[in-house]
Short mmCIF file of C-alpha atoms (C1' of nucleotides) in Angstrom, two decimals:
data_model
loop_
_atom_site.label_atom_id
_atom_site.label_comp_id
_atom_site.label_asym_id
_atom_site.label_seq_id
_atom_site.Cartn_x
_atom_site.Cartn_y
_atom_site.Cartn_z
CA UNK A 1313 146.81 94.44 166.82
CA UNK A 1314 144.67 95.02 163.73
CA UNK A 1315 148.02 95.00 162.04
CA UNK A 1316 148.42 91.36 162.87
CA UNK A 1317 144.89 90.57 161.76
CA UNK A 1318 145.63 92.21 158.44
CA UNK A 1319 148.77 90.16 158.09
CA UNK A 1320 146.85 86.97 158.86
CA UNK A 1321 144.31 87.82 156.19
CA UNK A 1322 147.04 88.54 153.67
CA UNK A 1323 148.86 85.33 154.40
CA UNK A 1324 145.62 83.36 154.22
CA UNK A 1325 144.98 84.68 150.76
CA UNK A 1326 148.58 83.99 149.78
CA UNK A 1327 148.30 80.39 151.00
CA UNK A 1328 144.99 79.86 149.18
CA UNK A 1329 146.57 81.11 145.98
CA UNK A 1330 149.16 78.34 146.43
CA UNK A 1331 146.51 75.69 147.05
CA UNK A 1332 147.34 75.58 150.76
CA UNK A 1333 145.33 76.24 153.86
CA UNK A 1334 145.27 78.48 156.91
CA UNK A 1335 145.05 76.80 160.28
CA UNK A 1336 145.20 77.39 163.98
CA UNK A 1337 148.87 76.32 164.28
CA UNK A 1338 149.89 78.51 161.39
CA UNK A 1339 148.05 81.46 162.81
CA UNK A 1340 149.82 80.86 166.14
CA UNK A 1341 153.22 80.81 164.49
CA UNK A 1342 152.54 84.07 162.64
CA UNK A 1343 151.25 85.67 165.84
CA UNK A 1344 154.29 84.49 167.72
CA UNK A 1345 156.66 85.95 165.15
CA UNK A 1346 154.72 89.19 164.93
CA UNK A 1347 154.47 89.55 168.68
CA UNK A 1348 158.08 88.82 169.45
CA UNK A 1349 159.17 90.95 166.53
CA UNK A 1350 162.80 89.88 166.60
CA UNK A 1351 164.65 86.94 165.25
CA UNK A 1352 163.62 83.65 166.84
CA UNK A 1353 165.20 80.22 166.71
CA UNK A 1354 162.93 77.38 165.90
CA UNK A 1355 162.94 76.52 169.56
CA UNK A 1356 162.04 80.02 170.60
CA UNK A 1357 159.15 79.95 168.13
CA UNK A 1358 157.94 76.69 169.64
CA UNK A 1359 158.05 78.25 173.06
CA UNK A 1360 156.29 81.44 171.98
CA UNK A 1361 153.64 79.43 170.19
CA UNK A 1362 153.15 77.32 173.25
CA UNK A 1363 152.04 80.40 175.18
CA UNK A 1364 149.50 81.27 172.51
CA UNK A 1365 148.19 77.75 171.94
CA UNK A 1366 149.60 74.92 174.01
CA UNK A 1367 148.04 72.26 171.81
CA UNK A 1368 150.29 73.08 168.86
CA UNK A 1369 152.87 70.39 168.35
CA UNK A 1370 156.54 70.99 167.90
CA UNK A 1371 156.58 69.24 164.56
CA UNK A 1372 153.81 71.50 163.25
CA UNK A 1373 155.89 74.55 164.09
CA UNK A 1374 158.75 73.18 162.00
CA UNK A 1375 156.38 72.34 159.17
CA UNK A 1376 154.74 75.73 159.38
CA UNK A 1377 158.06 77.56 159.31
CA UNK A 1378 159.01 75.56 156.20
CA UNK A 1379 155.68 76.31 154.54
CA UNK A 1380 155.79 80.01 155.37
CA UNK A 1381 159.39 80.17 154.11
CA UNK A 1382 158.28 78.63 150.85
CA UNK A 1383 155.56 81.22 150.62
CA UNK A 1384 158.10 83.92 151.38
CA UNK A 1385 156.23 85.11 154.41
CA UNK A 1386 159.10 84.35 156.74
CA UNK A 1387 162.80 84.56 156.16
CA UNK A 1388 165.48 82.60 157.95
CA UNK A 1389 169.04 83.66 158.67
CA UNK A 1390 171.92 81.39 159.48
CA UNK A 1391 173.92 82.50 162.48
CA UNK A 1392 177.59 81.81 162.98
CA UNK A 1393 177.04 79.06 165.54
CA UNK A 1394 175.11 76.93 163.13
CA UNK A 1395 171.64 77.80 164.39
CA UNK A 1396 168.95 79.28 162.26
CA UNK A 1397 166.65 82.14 163.21
CA UNK A 1398 163.30 83.07 161.70
CA UNK A 1399 161.54 86.37 161.27
CA UNK A 1400 158.69 87.84 159.30
CA UNK A 1401 159.68 89.27 155.98
CA UNK A 1402 159.91 93.00 156.57
CA UNK A 1403 162.04 95.68 154.98
CA UNK A 1404 165.41 94.38 153.75
CA UNK A 1405 168.12 94.38 156.38
CA UNK A 1406 171.30 92.53 157.10
CA UNK A 1407 172.31 90.76 160.29
CA UNK A 1408 175.52 90.77 162.26
CA UNK A 1409 176.10 88.37 165.16
CA UNK A 1410 178.54 88.59 168.02
CA UNK A 1411 180.38 85.34 168.50
CA UNK A 1412 180.87 86.09 172.20
CA UNK A 1413 177.43 87.07 173.50
CA UNK A 1414 175.38 85.69 170.61
CA UNK A 1415 173.53 88.95 170.05
CA UNK A 1416 172.10 89.58 166.64
CA UNK A 1417 171.94 93.16 165.40
CA UNK A 1418 170.29 94.60 162.37
CA UNK A 1419 172.41 96.44 159.84
CA UNK A 1420 171.52 98.81 157.04
CA UNK A 1421 171.18 96.75 153.85
CA UNK A 1422 173.14 98.99 151.52
CA UNK A 1423 176.29 98.49 153.55
CA UNK A 1424 177.38 95.68 151.31
CA UNK A 1425 176.27 97.10 147.98
CA UNK A 1426 179.80 97.68 146.86
CA UNK A 1427 180.83 94.21 147.89
CA UNK A 1428 177.94 92.77 145.93
CA UNK A 1429 179.03 94.71 142.88
CA UNK A 1430 182.62 93.61 143.20
CA UNK A 1431 181.71 90.00 143.84
CA UNK A 1432 179.61 90.04 140.73
CA UNK A 1433 182.25 91.71 138.60
CA UNK A 1434 185.17 89.62 139.76
CA UNK A 1435 183.65 86.24 140.49
CA UNK A 1436 180.27 86.25 138.75
CA UNK A 1437 178.74 85.63 142.13
CA UNK A 1438 175.36 87.18 142.98
CA UNK A 1439 175.39 87.98 146.68
CA UNK A 1440 172.37 87.36 148.85
CA UNK A 1441 173.59 89.11 151.95
CA UNK A 1442 170.43 88.70 153.97
CA UNK A 1443 170.72 84.96 154.16
CA UNK A 1444 173.58 84.66 156.53
CA UNK A 1445 174.59 86.77 159.48
CA UNK A 1446 177.93 88.53 159.39
CA UNK A 1447 180.15 87.31 162.21
CA UNK A 1448 182.28 89.25 164.57
CA UNK A 1449 182.46 90.90 167.98
CA UNK A 1450 180.03 93.51 169.20
CA UNK A 1451 180.82 96.71 171.01
CA UNK A 1452 180.37 95.59 174.57
CA UNK A 1453 182.20 92.27 174.23
CA UNK A 1454 185.14 93.82 172.39
CA UNK A 1455 185.77 96.69 174.73
CA UNK A 1456 185.22 95.40 178.21
CA UNK A 1457 185.73 91.98 179.62
CA UNK A 1458 188.27 90.08 177.53
CA UNK A 1459 186.00 87.06 177.90
CA UNK A 1460 182.37 87.65 178.50
CA UNK A 1461 180.98 84.61 180.37
CA UNK A 1462 177.39 85.36 179.46
CA UNK A 1463 176.85 83.20 176.45
CA UNK A 1464 177.94 81.06 173.45
CA UNK A 1465 181.69 81.15 172.84
CA UNK A 1466 182.72 79.31 169.75
CA UNK B 661 205.02 65.72 149.95
CA UNK B 662 207.92 66.96 152.07
CA UNK B 663 205.65 69.97 152.46
CA UNK B 664 203.20 67.85 154.43
CA UNK B 665 205.97 66.34 156.51
CA UNK B 666 207.16 69.87 157.39
CA UNK B 667 203.65 70.79 158.39
CA UNK B 668 203.32 67.69 160.53
CA UNK B 669 206.62 68.57 162.30
CA UNK B 670 205.45 72.15 162.84
CA UNK B 671 202.12 71.10 164.25
CA UNK B 672 203.78 68.53 166.49
CA UNK B 673 205.96 71.22 167.98
CA UNK B 674 202.94 73.47 168.34
CA UNK B 675 200.99 70.76 170.15
CA UNK B 676 203.88 70.01 172.49
CA UNK B 677 204.12 73.63 173.34
CA UNK B 678 200.50 73.41 174.45
CA UNK B 679 201.08 70.27 176.52
CA UNK B 680 199.33 68.11 173.94
CA UNK B 681 200.46 65.20 171.81
CA UNK B 682 200.80 64.15 168.22
CA UNK B 683 199.20 60.89 167.26
CA UNK B 684 198.31 58.70 164.30
CA UNK B 685 194.74 59.95 164.07
CA UNK B 686 195.85 63.58 164.20
CA UNK B 687 198.45 62.98 161.53
CA UNK B 688 195.78 61.33 159.38
CA UNK B 689 193.45 64.27 159.79
CA UNK B 690 196.17 66.72 158.86
CA UNK B 691 197.18 64.62 155.87
CA UNK B 692 193.58 64.40 154.74
CA UNK B 693 193.12 68.16 154.98
CA UNK B 694 196.44 68.82 153.21
CA UNK B 695 195.77 66.24 150.51
CA UNK B 696 192.24 67.30 149.74
CA UNK B 697 193.31 70.95 149.93
CA UNK B 698 189.82 72.30 149.82
CA UNK B 699 187.17 72.83 152.39
CA UNK B 700 185.85 69.61 153.87
CA UNK B 701 182.84 68.95 156.03
CA UNK B 702 183.43 66.88 159.13
CA UNK B 703 181.94 63.94 157.31
CA UNK B 704 184.20 64.43 154.32
CA UNK B 705 187.19 64.52 156.67
CA UNK B 706 186.07 61.28 158.23
CA UNK B 707 185.87 59.69 154.83
CA UNK B 708 189.21 61.02 153.64
CA UNK B 709 190.85 59.89 156.90
CA UNK B 710 189.31 56.46 156.47
CA UNK B 711 191.24 56.04 153.21
CA UNK B 712 194.51 56.91 154.94
CA UNK B 713 193.92 54.95 158.10
CA UNK B 714 190.76 52.92 158.39
CA UNK B 715 191.25 52.33 162.11
CA UNK B 716 190.67 55.97 163.00
CA UNK B 717 187.32 56.42 164.64
CA UNK B 718 184.71 59.01 163.72
CA UNK B 719 184.76 60.52 167.21
CA UNK B 720 188.51 60.99 167.05
CA UNK B 721 188.15 63.04 163.91
CA UNK B 722 185.73 65.33 165.62
CA UNK B 723 188.02 65.62 168.68
CA UNK B 724 190.99 66.18 166.47
CA UNK B 725 189.29 68.92 164.48
CA UNK B 726 188.36 70.60 167.76
CA UNK B 727 191.90 70.31 169.08
CA UNK B 728 193.45 71.62 165.91
CA UNK B 729 190.96 74.46 165.78
CA UNK B 730 191.98 75.40 169.29
CA UNK B 731 195.58 75.34 168.22
CA UNK B 732 194.69 77.50 165.26
CA UNK B 733 195.99 74.94 162.79
CA UNK B 734 192.65 74.53 161.15
CA UNK B 735 189.86 77.01 160.59
CA UNK B 736 186.20 76.27 160.18
CA UNK B 737 183.65 78.15 158.08
CA UNK B 738 179.91 78.06 158.46
CA UNK B 739 178.10 77.56 155.24
CA UNK B 740 174.66 78.84 154.41
CA UNK B 741 173.00 75.49 154.81
CA UNK B 742 174.08 75.11 158.42
CA UNK B 743 176.97 72.78 157.78
CA UNK B 744 180.51 73.54 158.82
CA UNK B 745 183.59 73.00 156.70
CA UNK B 746 187.19 72.76 157.80
CA UNK B 747 190.47 73.66 156.17
CA UNK B 748 194.08 74.19 157.08
CA UNK B 749 194.92 77.76 158.03
CA UNK B 750 196.52 79.25 155.02
CA UNK B 751 196.60 82.83 153.79
CA UNK B 752 193.50 84.80 154.76
CA UNK B 753 190.63 84.48 152.39
CA UNK B 754 186.86 84.76 152.44
CA UNK B 755 184.34 82.26 151.25
CA UNK B 756 181.23 82.54 149.16
CA UNK B 757 178.83 79.66 148.76
CA UNK B 758 176.22 79.07 146.06
CA UNK B 759 172.86 78.11 147.53
CA UNK B 760 171.96 76.22 144.39
CA UNK B 761 174.92 73.93 143.73
CA UNK B 762 176.59 74.20 147.13
CA UNK B 763 179.93 75.17 145.68
CA UNK B 764 182.27 77.11 147.88
CA UNK B 765 184.63 79.61 146.27
CA UNK B 766 187.51 81.55 147.72
CA UNK B 767 187.38 85.32 147.60
CA UNK B 768 190.11 87.92 148.13
CA UNK B 769 190.03 89.02 151.73
CA UNK B 770 190.27 92.79 151.23
CA UNK B 771 186.90 92.81 149.43
CA UNK B 772 185.09 93.57 152.65
CA UNK B 773 187.60 95.96 154.18
CA UNK B 774 185.31 98.91 153.61
CA UNK B 775 182.37 97.07 155.12
CA UNK B 776 184.45 96.19 158.14
CA UNK B 777 185.42 99.84 158.60
CA UNK B 778 181.81 100.98 158.18
CA UNK B 779 180.48 98.35 160.57
CA UNK B 780 182.94 99.39 163.18
CA UNK B 781 182.29 103.06 162.76
CA UNK B 782 178.53 102.80 162.70
CA UNK B 783 177.77 99.85 164.98
CA UNK B 784 180.96 99.29 166.93
CA UNK B 785 180.96 95.84 165.44
CA UNK B 786 184.30 94.16 164.70
CA UNK B 787 183.81 92.00 161.61
CA UNK B 788 185.33 88.58 161.33
CA UNK B 789 184.50 87.92 157.73
CA UNK B 790 186.33 84.63 157.39
CA UNK B 791 184.13 82.82 159.84
CA UNK B 792 181.02 82.56 157.73
CA UNK B 793 180.56 82.04 154.01
CA UNK B 794 178.86 84.72 152.05
CA UNK B 795 175.69 83.36 150.47
CA UNK B 796 174.42 83.78 146.96
CA UNK B 797 174.31 82.29 143.47
CA UNK B 798 177.32 81.39 141.46
CA UNK B 799 177.99 82.13 137.82
CA UNK B 800 176.85 78.85 136.34
CA UNK B 801 173.73 78.47 138.44
CA UNK B 802 172.62 82.04 137.81
CA UNK B 803 173.11 82.04 134.08
CA UNK B 804 172.03 78.71 132.76
CA UNK B 805 169.51 76.27 134.13
CA UNK B 806 166.93 78.02 136.25
CA UNK B 807 167.16 75.10 138.61
CA UNK B 808 170.32 73.04 138.74
CA UNK B 809 169.37 69.59 140.00
CA UNK B 810 172.90 68.78 141.08
CA UNK B 811 172.81 69.55 144.78
CA UNK B 812 171.44 71.24 147.89
CA UNK B 813 168.57 73.61 147.20
CA UNK B 814 167.56 75.48 150.35
"C1'" DT C 1351 205.80 56.46 184.53
"C1'" DT C 1352 202.42 60.02 183.71
"C1'" DC C 1353 198.87 61.87 181.51
"C1'" DT C 1354 196.78 62.71 176.92
"C1'" DA C 1355 194.24 60.84 173.09
"C1'" DT C 1356 191.72 56.86 171.37
"C1'" DG C 1357 188.05 53.39 170.30
"C1'" DC C 1358 183.74 52.03 171.41
"C1'" DA C 1359 179.07 52.51 172.46
"C1'" DA C 1360 175.64 55.01 174.32
"C1'" DA C 1361 173.68 59.60 174.93
"C1'" DC C 1362 172.21 63.69 172.92
"C1'" DG C 1363 169.69 67.72 170.74
"C1'" DA C 1364 167.64 69.32 166.79
"C1'" DT C 1365 164.92 68.26 162.98
"C1'" DT C 1366 162.18 65.03 159.93
"C1'" DT C 1367 158.99 61.53 158.62
"C1'" DG C 1368 155.04 57.76 158.39
"C1'" DC C 1369 150.73 57.27 159.65
"C1'" DA C 1370 145.84 57.69 160.80
"C1'" DG C 1371 142.55 61.14 161.99
"C1'" DG C 1372 140.70 66.10 161.96
"C1'" DG C 1373 139.47 70.18 159.92
"C1'" DA C 1374 139.62 73.80 156.08
"C1'" DG C 1375 137.64 74.98 151.73
"C1'" DC D 817 133.40 65.50 149.92
"C1'" DT D 818 138.25 66.07 149.10
"C1'" DC D 819 142.59 66.85 150.31
"C1'" DC D 820 145.76 69.42 153.21
"C1'" DC D 821 147.45 69.84 157.80
"C1'" DT D 822 147.89 68.06 162.36
"C1'" DG D 823 149.33 65.38 166.56
"C1'" DC D 824 151.89 61.63 167.96
"C1'" DA D 825 155.69 58.69 168.13
"C1'" DA D 826 159.46 56.82 166.09
"C1'" DA D 827 163.30 57.45 163.10
"C1'" DT D 828 167.17 59.98 161.55
"C1'" DC D 829 171.24 62.95 161.33
"C1'" DG D 830 175.33 65.03 163.09
"C1'" DT D 831 177.89 65.56 167.06
"C1'" DT D 832 179.28 64.75 171.91
"C1'" DT D 833 180.52 62.22 176.06
"C1'" DG D 834 181.88 58.49 179.79
"C1'" DC D 835 184.71 54.96 180.29
"C1'" DA D 836 188.62 51.79 180.24
"C1'" DT D 837 192.80 51.35 177.68
"C1'" DA D 838 196.56 52.28 174.32
"C1'" DG D 839 200.23 55.05 173.48
"C1'" DA D 840 203.15 59.52 173.32
"C1'" DA D 841 206.61 62.04 175.98
#
DNA sequence: TTCTATGCAAACGATTTGCAGGGAG
DNA sequence: CTCCCTGCAAATCGTTTGCATAGAA
């Protein structure tokens, strides 16, 4: 828990350095992201924040996510379905999402190092692999039921 | 041009086989995609179709894109910014999008073969690399102006 | 004739913005 | 005291849907 407090203090300093301010809504968003740990859609953040402080408005969550993204405190990843998920900047890692069940898994970051090198050499393209989730089918969905009814098909 | 006519005939047969019908709006969408060649957002398709046949309604374009996607005649790719682009199914190829200028480039498909193998071996995840665009910075944007004002920054 | 696809307009969900007031520094 | 951030409500954007009808097979 002190861990979160430390983070809050760090972010507060970081914001001040940028001429911005810490506030109750922003604290709530950071707490929500830290508590949930995983990758949350904007809507999920709104919900999680609501539990912490019901007076925080939806719009403030969006504005806070934007502000914290600018400050590089949170990262966002684009999923295959067109939605965006947010998470606190932690160690580098990639994301892979199942198009059947919607699950997002973390992947070791060096997996695409060779691809990055090749892309740069052949196309002059500097890959930022963390920004979008790889798309495909996860273990469970591939093996078992040909069509898993649980979630978002695309 | 005959090439497009052939495609139209092929798609017509394909639709019939699925119990569906060919129509003026659908022809217009296919023509638009074939003519433009590249990867078009839904909005760009609407615009291109408008030039061919102004009476085609926006909603029909969306429905047609959905129908043709179902029939596997068109593919869609999710870009980093959250938009979706459509193109006729041609030879397999990957996409990489620059987050600065928004440009989408085609990439040889076998580039990620090793990654696909590793993902499967380590995570049981079956990669479908064509479905989302890789994200990064293109040659021009990386090298020259630190911030290219031309298009979508994210 | 039968049934699919269309045009239209309204509905929709997610995100953004203008504004006046509240609170951080 | 100043200026950033907030809550609220309305606006906006892209996409979808219900309905009656036109049109393909």
